[in-house]
Structures are given as C-alpha cells and as structure tokens.
mmCIF file of C-alpha atoms and ligand atoms in Angstrom:
data_model
loop_
_atom_site.group_PDB
_atom_site.id
_atom_site.type_symbol
_atom_site.label_atom_id
_atom_site.label_comp_id
_atom_site.label_asym_id
_atom_site.label_seq_id
_atom_site.Cartn_x
_atom_site.Cartn_y
_atom_site.Cartn_z
ATOM 1 C CA MET U 1088 0.957 -14.617 -15.301
ATOM 2 C CA ASN U 1089 0.282 -17.771 -14.444
ATOM 3 C CA GLU U 1090 1.130 -19.796 -11.912
ATOM 4 C CA GLU U 1091 4.041 -21.267 -12.910
ATOM 5 C CA SER U 1092 5.980 -18.386 -13.364
ATOM 6 C CA LEU U 1093 4.982 -16.560 -10.725
ATOM 7 C CA ARG U 1094 5.713 -19.742 -7.656
ATOM 8 C CA GLN U 1095 9.549 -19.713 -9.828
ATOM 9 C CA ALA U 1096 10.156 -15.164 -9.543
ATOM 10 C CA LEU U 1097 8.868 -15.955 -5.770
ATOM 11 C CA ALA U 1098 11.254 -19.339 -4.829
ATOM 12 C CA HIS U 1099 13.774 -17.309 -4.116
ATOM 13 C CA LEU U 1100 12.320 -15.099 -1.146
ATOM 14 C CA ASN U 1101 11.133 -17.758 0.634
ATOM 15 C CA LEU U 1102 7.772 -17.180 1.030
ATOM 16 C CA GLY U 1103 5.073 -19.021 3.946
ATOM 17 C CA ALA U 1104 3.211 -20.374 0.982
ATOM 18 C CA ILE U 1105 1.707 -19.123 -1.810
ATOM 19 C CA ARG U 1106 -1.714 -19.310 -3.610
ATOM 20 C CA TYR U 1107 -2.655 -17.485 -6.825
ATOM 21 C CA PHE U 1108 -5.510 -17.424 -8.497
ATOM 22 C CA ASP U 1109 -6.672 -16.393 -12.000
ATOM 23 C CA SER U 1110 -10.442 -14.486 -10.984
ATOM 24 C CA VAL U 1111 -11.574 -13.899 -7.507
ATOM 25 C CA GLY U 1112 -13.549 -11.513 -5.474
ATOM 26 C CA SER U 1113 -11.139 -9.881 -2.935
ATOM 27 C CA THR U 1114 -7.575 -11.164 -1.964
ATOM 28 C CA ASN U 1115 -7.866 -9.580 1.418
ATOM 29 C CA ALA U 1116 -11.082 -11.486 2.188
ATOM 30 C CA GLU U 1117 -9.242 -14.342 0.588
ATOM 31 C CA ALA U 1118 -6.120 -13.654 3.005
ATOM 32 C CA LEU U 1119 -8.037 -12.533 6.045
ATOM 33 C CA ASP U 1120 -10.592 -16.173 6.048
ATOM 34 C CA TRP U 1121 -7.367 -18.334 5.662
ATOM 35 C CA ALA U 1122 -5.315 -16.011 8.338
ATOM 36 C CA GLY U 1123 -8.090 -17.044 10.715
ATOM 37 C CA LYS U 1124 -7.542 -20.521 9.343
ATOM 38 C CA ASP U 1125 -4.475 -22.081 8.963
ATOM 39 C CA ALA U 1126 -1.591 -19.200 6.881
ATOM 40 C CA PRO U 1127 1.510 -19.253 7.923
ATOM 41 C CA HIS U 1128 3.573 -15.957 8.430
ATOM 42 C CA LEU U 1129 4.273 -14.534 4.779
ATOM 43 C CA ALA U 1130 1.796 -16.397 2.881
ATOM 44 C CA LEU U 1131 0.119 -14.948 -0.204
ATOM 45 C CA VAL U 1132 -2.343 -14.197 -2.149
ATOM 46 C CA ILE U 1133 -2.561 -12.729 -5.412
ATOM 47 C CA ALA U 1134 -4.498 -13.265 -8.735
ATOM 48 C CA ASP U 1135 -5.038 -11.816 -12.157
ATOM 49 C CA GLU U 1136 -8.851 -10.133 -11.632
ATOM 50 C CA GLN U 1137 -10.491 -8.969 -8.643
ATOM 51 C CA THR U 1138 -14.470 -8.622 -9.616
ATOM 52 C CA SER U 1139 -14.853 -7.295 -5.746
ATOM 53 C CA GLY U 1140 -11.293 -5.596 -4.632
ATOM 54 C CA ARG U 1141 -11.726 -3.154 -1.980
ATOM 55 C CA GLY U 1142 -10.264 -0.338 -1.097
ATOM 56 C CA ARG U 1143 -10.356 2.017 2.396
ATOM 57 C CA LEU U 1144 -13.525 2.929 4.285
ATOM 58 C CA ASN U 1145 -15.512 0.152 2.136
ATOM 59 C CA ARG U 1146 -13.506 1.854 -1.411
ATOM 60 C CA LYS U 1147 -13.809 -0.522 -4.299
ATOM 61 C CA TRP U 1148 -10.630 -0.867 -5.920
ATOM 62 C CA PHE U 1149 -10.741 -1.916 -9.406
ATOM 63 C CA THR U 1150 -8.168 -5.484 -10.767
ATOM 64 C CA PRO U 1151 -9.578 -5.752 -14.735
ATOM 65 C CA ARG U 1152 -7.398 -8.727 -15.482
ATOM 66 C CA GLY U 1153 -3.824 -9.329 -17.297
ATOM 67 C CA SER U 1154 -3.370 -5.904 -16.538
ATOM 68 C CA ALA U 1155 -2.689 -4.968 -12.524
ATOM 69 C CA ILE U 1156 -1.275 -6.722 -9.245
ATOM 70 C CA ALA U 1157 -3.355 -7.385 -6.744
ATOM 71 C CA ALA U 1158 -1.289 -8.949 -3.633
ATOM 72 C CA SER U 1159 -2.148 -9.535 -0.368
ATOM 73 C CA LEU U 1160 0.475 -11.270 2.511
ATOM 74 C CA ILE U 1161 -0.674 -12.308 5.717
ATOM 75 C CA LEU U 1162 1.711 -11.289 8.447
ATOM 76 C CA ARG U 1163 1.831 -13.213 12.103
ATOM 77 C CA PRO U 1164 3.478 -10.533 13.514
ATOM 78 C CA GLY U 1165 6.028 -10.484 16.289
ATOM 79 C CA ALA U 1166 7.404 -8.752 19.266
ATOM 80 C CA SER U 1167 8.224 -5.779 17.317
ATOM 81 C CA LEU U 1168 6.245 -5.705 14.329
ATOM 82 C CA ARG U 1169 3.878 -4.979 17.057
ATOM 83 C CA SER U 1170 4.576 -2.294 18.691
ATOM 84 C CA HIS U 1171 5.279 -0.869 14.401
ATOM 85 C CA PHE U 1172 1.819 -1.466 13.835
ATOM 86 C CA SER U 1173 0.930 2.401 12.556
ATOM 87 C CA ARG U 1174 3.983 2.081 9.994
ATOM 88 C CA LEU U 1175 3.304 -0.549 8.499
ATOM 89 C CA ALA U 1176 0.714 0.852 4.858
ATOM 90 C CA GLY U 1177 4.343 3.290 5.350
ATOM 91 C CA LEU U 1178 6.254 -0.168 4.892
ATOM 92 C CA ALA U 1179 4.025 -0.979 1.378
ATOM 93 C CA ALA U 1180 3.739 2.293 0.124
ATOM 94 C CA LEU U 1181 7.888 1.772 0.838
ATOM 95 C CA ALA U 1182 8.017 -1.331 -1.003
ATOM 96 C CA ILE U 1183 6.024 0.127 -3.923
ATOM 97 C CA ALA U 1184 8.123 3.386 -3.764
ATOM 98 C CA SER U 1185 11.179 1.071 -4.735
ATOM 99 C CA MET U 1186 9.932 -0.898 -7.127
ATOM 100 C CA CYS U 1187 9.566 1.990 -8.828
ATOM 101 C CA ARG U 1188 12.220 3.949 -8.109
ATOM 102 C CA GLU U 1189 14.008 0.329 -9.598
ATOM 103 C CA LEU U 1190 12.509 0.292 -12.662
ATOM 104 C CA GLY U 1191 13.405 4.426 -13.553
ATOM 105 C CA ALA U 1192 10.190 6.862 -11.781
ATOM 106 C CA GLU U 1193 9.890 8.446 -9.294
ATOM 107 C CA PRO U 1194 7.666 7.867 -7.079
ATOM 108 C CA GLN U 1195 5.605 9.605 -4.001
ATOM 109 C CA ILE U 1196 4.161 8.316 -1.087
ATOM 110 C CA LYS U 1197 1.092 10.469 -0.612
ATOM 111 C CA TRP U 1198 0.377 9.192 2.937
ATOM 112 C CA PRO U 1199 0.424 6.971 4.950
ATOM 113 C CA ASN U 1200 -0.283 4.517 1.542
ATOM 114 C CA ASP U 1201 -1.087 5.351 -1.891
ATOM 115 C CA VAL U 1202 2.169 5.089 -4.351
ATOM 116 C CA LEU U 1203 1.908 8.851 -6.907
ATOM 117 C CA ILE U 1204 3.953 8.968 -9.763
ATOM 118 C CA ASN U 1205 3.712 12.641 -11.951
ATOM 119 C CA GLY U 1206 1.230 13.077 -9.326
ATOM 120 C CA LYS U 1207 -1.309 10.810 -10.223
ATOM 121 C CA LYS U 1208 -2.343 7.876 -7.896
ATOM 122 C CA ILE U 1209 -0.379 4.124 -9.673
ATOM 123 C CA ALA U 1210 -0.933 2.197 -6.191
ATOM 124 C CA GLY U 1211 -2.683 1.634 -2.963
ATOM 125 C CA VAL U 1212 -2.550 -0.107 -0.122
ATOM 126 C CA LEU U 1213 -4.773 -2.048 2.224
ATOM 127 C CA ILE U 1214 -3.996 -2.887 5.567
ATOM 128 C CA GLU U 1215 -6.724 -5.091 7.661
ATOM 129 C CA THR U 1216 -6.944 -7.298 10.647
ATOM 130 C CA VAL U 1217 -7.585 -10.711 12.289
ATOM 131 C CA TRP U 1218 -9.099 -9.945 15.498
ATOM 132 C CA ALA U 1219 -8.428 -12.769 18.399
ATOM 133 C CA ASP U 1220 -10.386 -11.425 21.608
ATOM 134 C CA GLU U 1221 -7.974 -8.147 22.546
ATOM 135 C CA ASP U 1222 -5.160 -9.336 20.338
ATOM 136 C CA VAL U 1223 -3.728 -9.162 16.912
ATOM 137 C CA GLU U 1224 -3.861 -12.979 15.169
ATOM 138 C CA ALA U 1225 -2.958 -11.683 11.772
ATOM 139 C CA LEU U 1226 -2.245 -8.707 9.467
ATOM 140 C CA VAL U 1227 -2.947 -8.426 5.655
ATOM 141 C CA VAL U 1228 -1.015 -6.075 3.791
ATOM 142 C CA GLY U 1229 -2.817 -5.517 0.565
ATOM 143 C CA MET U 1230 -1.162 -3.973 -2.158
ATOM 144 C CA GLY U 1231 -2.932 -2.911 -5.828
ATOM 145 C CA VAL U 1232 -0.809 -2.000 -8.905
ATOM 146 C CA ASN U 1233 -1.738 -0.650 -11.546
ATOM 147 C CA VAL U 1234 0.861 -1.939 -14.395
ATOM 148 C CA LEU U 1235 -0.431 -0.930 -17.343
ATOM 149 C CA ARG U 1236 -3.006 1.473 -19.241
ATOM 150 C CA GLU U 1237 -6.049 -1.222 -18.958
ATOM 151 C CA ALA U 1238 -5.636 -1.349 -14.942
ATOM 152 C CA LEU U 1239 -7.496 1.616 -14.550
ATOM 153 C CA PRO U 1240 -10.954 1.746 -13.646
ATOM 154 C CA PRO U 1241 -13.466 4.736 -15.101
ATOM 155 C CA ALA U 1242 -12.198 8.299 -14.160
ATOM 156 C CA GLU U 1243 -15.494 9.083 -13.507
ATOM 157 C CA ALA U 1244 -15.113 6.438 -10.198
ATOM 158 C CA LEU U 1245 -11.956 8.298 -9.239
ATOM 159 C CA LEU U 1246 -11.610 10.351 -6.060
ATOM 160 C CA PHE U 1247 -8.277 11.285 -7.138
ATOM 161 C CA PRO U 1248 -6.253 11.120 -10.349
ATOM 162 C CA ALA U 1249 -4.398 7.348 -10.985
ATOM 163 C CA ALA U 1250 -2.218 6.313 -13.890
ATOM 164 C CA SER U 1251 0.044 2.662 -14.626
ATOM 165 C CA LEU U 1252 3.115 2.657 -14.382
ATOM 166 C CA GLN U 1253 3.291 2.314 -17.397
ATOM 167 C CA ASP U 1254 2.567 5.728 -17.509
ATOM 168 C CA GLY U 1255 4.722 6.527 -15.580
ATOM 169 C CA LEU U 1256 7.236 4.867 -17.316
ATOM 170 C CA GLY U 1257 6.287 6.122 -20.297
ATOM 171 C CA LYS U 1258 6.947 2.636 -21.908
ATOM 172 C CA LEU U 1259 5.855 -1.299 -21.139
ATOM 173 C CA PRO U 1260 6.727 -2.596 -17.164
ATOM 174 C CA PRO U 1261 8.546 -5.247 -17.154
ATOM 175 C CA ALA U 1262 6.196 -8.653 -16.658
ATOM 176 C CA ARG U 1263 4.087 -8.576 -13.309
ATOM 177 C CA GLU U 1264 5.955 -11.684 -11.763
ATOM 178 C CA ALA U 1265 9.038 -9.414 -11.379
ATOM 179 C CA ILE U 1266 7.400 -6.612 -10.467
ATOM 180 C CA LEU U 1267 5.589 -8.220 -7.990
ATOM 181 C CA GLU U 1268 8.752 -10.291 -6.723
ATOM 182 C CA SER U 1269 10.658 -6.588 -6.122
ATOM 183 C CA ILE U 1270 7.456 -5.223 -4.394
ATOM 184 C CA LEU U 1271 8.088 -8.387 -2.101
ATOM 185 C CA ARG U 1272 11.817 -8.942 -1.568
ATOM 186 C CA HIS U 1273 12.223 -4.469 -1.025
ATOM 187 C CA PHE U 1274 9.589 -5.243 1.878
ATOM 188 C CA LEU U 1275 11.170 -8.337 3.406
ATOM 189 C CA ALA U 1276 14.121 -6.085 3.385
ATOM 190 C CA TRP U 1277 12.693 -3.017 5.229
ATOM 191 C CA LEU U 1278 10.058 -5.413 7.761
ATOM 192 C CA PRO U 1279 12.665 -6.267 10.249
ATOM 193 C CA ARG U 1280 13.592 -2.465 9.717
ATOM 194 C CA LEU U 1281 10.187 -1.328 10.781
ATOM 195 C CA GLY U 1282 11.442 -0.184 14.670
ATOM 196 C CA THR U 1283 14.563 2.237 12.981
ATOM 197 C CA GLU U 1284 15.090 5.915 11.932
ATOM 198 C CA LYS U 1285 16.275 4.808 9.147
ATOM 199 C CA PHE U 1286 12.812 3.626 7.876
ATOM 200 C CA LEU U 1287 11.120 6.768 8.632
ATOM 201 C CA GLN U 1288 13.530 8.441 7.698
ATOM 202 C CA THR U 1289 13.416 6.785 4.113
ATOM 203 C CA TRP U 1290 10.198 6.591 4.291
ATOM 204 C CA ASP U 1291 9.096 10.836 5.075
ATOM 205 C CA SER U 1292 11.876 11.529 2.581
ATOM 206 C CA LEU U 1293 9.220 9.737 -0.326
ATOM 207 C CA LEU U 1294 6.038 11.878 0.835
ATOM 208 C CA ALA U 1295 4.131 14.306 -1.466
ATOM 209 C CA PHE U 1296 3.069 17.444 -1.138
ATOM 210 C CA HIS U 1297 5.680 18.448 1.500
ATOM 211 C CA GLY U 1298 5.568 21.936 2.742
ATOM 212 C CA ALA U 1299 2.898 22.580 1.325
ATOM 213 C CA ARG U 1300 -1.218 23.267 2.508
ATOM 214 C CA VAL U 1301 -3.402 19.988 2.490
ATOM 215 C CA GLU U 1302 -6.190 18.498 3.769
ATOM 216 C CA ILE U 1303 -6.756 15.742 5.486
ATOM 217 C CA ARG U 1304 -10.372 14.093 5.290
ATOM 218 C CA ALA U 1305 -12.337 11.757 7.435
ATOM 219 C CA GLY U 1306 -14.919 10.801 5.292
ATOM 220 C CA GLU U 1307 -16.033 13.696 4.083
ATOM 221 C CA GLU U 1308 -15.865 16.307 6.109
ATOM 222 C CA ALA U 1309 -12.879 18.125 6.343
ATOM 223 C CA ALA U 1310 -10.832 17.176 9.912
ATOM 224 C CA ALA U 1311 -7.652 19.160 9.862
ATOM 225 C CA VAL U 1312 -5.677 22.519 7.022
ATOM 226 C CA GLY U 1313 -1.892 22.525 7.075
ATOM 227 C CA GLU U 1314 0.889 22.452 6.001
ATOM 228 C CA LEU U 1315 2.681 19.602 5.909
ATOM 229 C CA LEU U 1316 5.526 19.324 7.931
ATOM 230 C CA GLY U 1317 6.242 15.484 7.822
ATOM 231 C CA LEU U 1318 6.319 12.439 9.018
ATOM 232 C CA GLY U 1319 6.161 12.064 13.374
ATOM 233 C CA ALA U 1320 7.341 9.702 15.667
ATOM 234 C CA ASP U 1321 5.445 6.804 14.698
ATOM 235 C CA GLY U 1322 4.541 7.419 11.286
ATOM 236 C CA ASP U 1323 1.690 9.945 11.955
ATOM 237 C CA LEU U 1324 1.873 12.891 9.789
ATOM 238 C CA GLN U 1325 2.573 16.805 11.335
ATOM 239 C CA LEU U 1326 1.277 19.976 9.832
ATOM 240 C CA ARG U 1327 1.056 22.542 10.914
ATOM 241 C CA ASP U 1328 -2.003 24.840 11.078
ATOM 242 C CA GLU U 1329 -2.554 28.452 10.365
ATOM 243 C CA HIS U 1330 -1.928 29.249 13.797
ATOM 244 C CA ASP U 1331 1.978 28.178 13.691
ATOM 245 C CA ARG U 1332 0.223 24.980 15.060
ATOM 246 C CA ILE U 1333 1.968 21.823 15.168
ATOM 247 C CA ILE U 1334 -0.987 18.692 14.112
ATOM 248 C CA SER U 1335 0.184 15.244 14.870
ATOM 249 C CA ILE U 1336 -2.954 13.384 12.510
ATOM 250 C CA ARG U 1337 -2.685 8.839 12.956
ATOM 251 C CA TYR U 1338 -2.581 6.387 10.602
ATOM 252 C CA GLY U 1339 -6.164 5.530 10.647
ATOM 253 C CA ASP U 1340 -9.102 6.251 8.019
ATOM 254 C CA VAL U 1341 -7.887 9.266 6.484
ATOM 255 C CA SER U 1342 -7.517 10.101 3.041
ATOM 256 C CA LEU U 1343 -5.191 13.231 2.162
ATOM 257 C CA ARG U 1344 -5.356 15.630 -0.183
ATOM 258 C CA PRO U 1345 -3.884 19.278 -1.459
ATOM 259 C CA ALA U 1346 -5.941 21.873 0.406
ATOM 260 C CA ALA U 1347 -6.895 23.971 -2.093
HETATM 261 P P1 ADP X 611 -7.310 6.886 -0.405
HETATM 262 O O1 ADP X 611 -7.372 7.620 -1.887
HETATM 263 O O2 ADP X 611 -8.504 7.203 0.061
HETATM 264 O O3 ADP X 611 -6.642 6.259 0.391
HETATM 265 P P2 ADP X 611 -7.765 4.036 -1.815
HETATM 266 O O4 ADP X 611 -7.493 4.175 -1.481
HETATM 267 O O5 ADP X 611 -9.230 3.618 -0.081
HETATM 268 O O6 ADP X 611 -8.662 5.802 -1.572
HETATM 269 O O7 ADP X 611 -9.125 3.583 -2.250
HETATM 270 C C1 ADP X 611 -10.180 3.388 -3.220
HETATM 271 C C2 ADP X 611 -9.933 4.869 -4.351
HETATM 272 O O8 ADP X 611 -9.067 4.159 -4.600
HETATM 273 C C3 ADP X 611 -11.376 4.746 -5.199
HETATM 274 O O9 ADP X 611 -12.689 5.792 -4.426
HETATM 275 C C4 ADP X 611 -11.328 5.184 -5.896
HETATM 276 O O10 ADP X 611 -11.637 6.334 -6.219
HETATM 277 C C5 ADP X 611 -10.226 4.819 -6.602
HETATM 278 N N1 ADP X 611 -8.995 3.745 -7.201
HETATM 279 C C6 ADP X 611 -10.228 2.678 -7.561
HETATM 280 N N2 ADP X 611 -10.057 1.970 -8.386
HETATM 281 C C7 ADP X 611 -8.443 2.059 -8.487
HETATM 282 C C8 ADP X 611 -7.474 1.911 -9.751
HETATM 283 N N3 ADP X 611 -7.265 1.090 -9.872
HETATM 284 N N4 ADP X 611 -6.370 2.040 -10.080
HETATM 285 C C9 ADP X 611 -6.760 3.928 -8.433
HETATM 286 N N5 ADP X 611 -7.280 4.266 -8.460
HETATM 287 C C10 ADP X 611 -7.921 3.489 -7.708
#
C-alpha cells in the first residue's frame, strides 16, 4: 500500500479529504485532532503502521507495518445521524462484515463492534467524539482490520481469540487498498439508511452468539448474563436472564463474551 495507489482506489468515493501516514501513533488520535480543527465531513486518516493504536477502555490495538488496515473516518453529524449515534459502531462493523462477505468469508459481529470469522476477531471498531460544550462536533470512526497473519498481536496480549482475513479466507486477501475501498463503499451506502429497520435487521442477522448464553462485562465485572436474543430498537442488546426477564444492554464501554 502506498499513498498514490490508495488515493486512486478511493477516488470514486468522493471522501472529504485523505491524510496518509507510513507510521503514526494512532489514526484515531490524529483524526480527533484534525476533527477539532478544519477536517471536512468524511475526511479519512489512514496509516500503514500504528505505534500506539487504541482499543476501547484504554486498551491497545496492535497494527504492525504492512499487514493491516488502520483507518479513521471523520463524520460531521447531521440531524439524522444525531438521532442514531448508538448505531454507528454497528454501521462500521456491518461495513467490515460486508467487505468480508464480498471476499467470500462468513463474518459475524460480536456486539457491539467486533468482526469475527470462524469465531475469531479479525477487526475492531473504536468510536470517539469531539465535543463542543454539550454538542457533538464530530465523530471519529476508527477501524482496525487484520489483513495478513503478521497483523496479529502476540497471544498473551489477547483478551479474545484473534485471526486475520488471510486465515479466514484460507488464502492471501486482495491488496489493502481494495479492502478499504470495499469497507468504505459499504459504510457510505448504509450511512443514509442508519435510521431504517432494514439496517437494524441486517446488523442483527450478522450477530454472533444468537440464542447462546453470553456474559456482558463492564471492565472486569460481570454486569449481566443471559441468552442473547438480538438487537433492540436502538442497537441495544437484548438478553433473557435466568428469571425470564428481558435485559437491555446499552451500547457503551461493555464487552461481550460467551458465558462459561
Ligand atoms: P473488546 O473485545 O472488549 O471490544 P477492543 O475492541 O477495545 O476490545 O480491542 C482491544 C483488545 O483487542 C486488546 O486489549 C487486545 O486484547 C485485542 N487486540 C489488540 N490488537 C488486536 C488485533 N490486531 N487483532 C485482534 N485483537 C487485538
């Protein structure tokens, strides 16, 4: 991947602007900074390597050179996006999952925002916000995709099993430019439909662990355990607990794991 081929591959998407880095601390940090200044809607930060990539909850995201996609898209939300913030992580996960399907894999989404192939995490999403007083000025949608095997962190750094697209496809994936083009194309196609029932249904149909017992953790604490029923009206996750009560888990800093 180089800047020229990347710009060519993405040209038809009419993004607001593109900043490419051979190496950067974190594409999300770079995008947040740019979003706080003059970044236009749909500006993209992309890097070949992240030296301090971020996950949720202050976790680290590993992006070694030459083997992964690390990209952060800046959104300046209009009215319709403002009413559906909580669906945005699902939108990014759906866009990545759609790319996987286009390549012939069968992805699933570990609610709210991780993409799995064969039960292993091949991509993560991190949404961050630029506030202006009480108001959301911009959103940064960070996406990390393990393309080649070399992208994987050492096993001891993992909280959940990880894999790459290469593992999931059983062969070398296409060039990263083409993979990113596919993700962004799907993202932009769904963005105006974020508020629709069809979007929720499509996200729901890809959810991993449907009907299985899962545990929701907030930090190290188990916050809830129950059977995964699917998505609620605003992208919240519905579980049925052991007393047959329906519990709704709101999108936030929570993690989902299969229950023991
Ligand atoms: P969660 O699974 O709770 O949603 P995050 O999406 O925030 O977690 O991702 C951070 C975690 O993902 C890290 O703590 C680490 O265990 C794992 N991780 C870091 N880099 C990668 C990677 N390239 N591929 C898969 N998992 C990773």
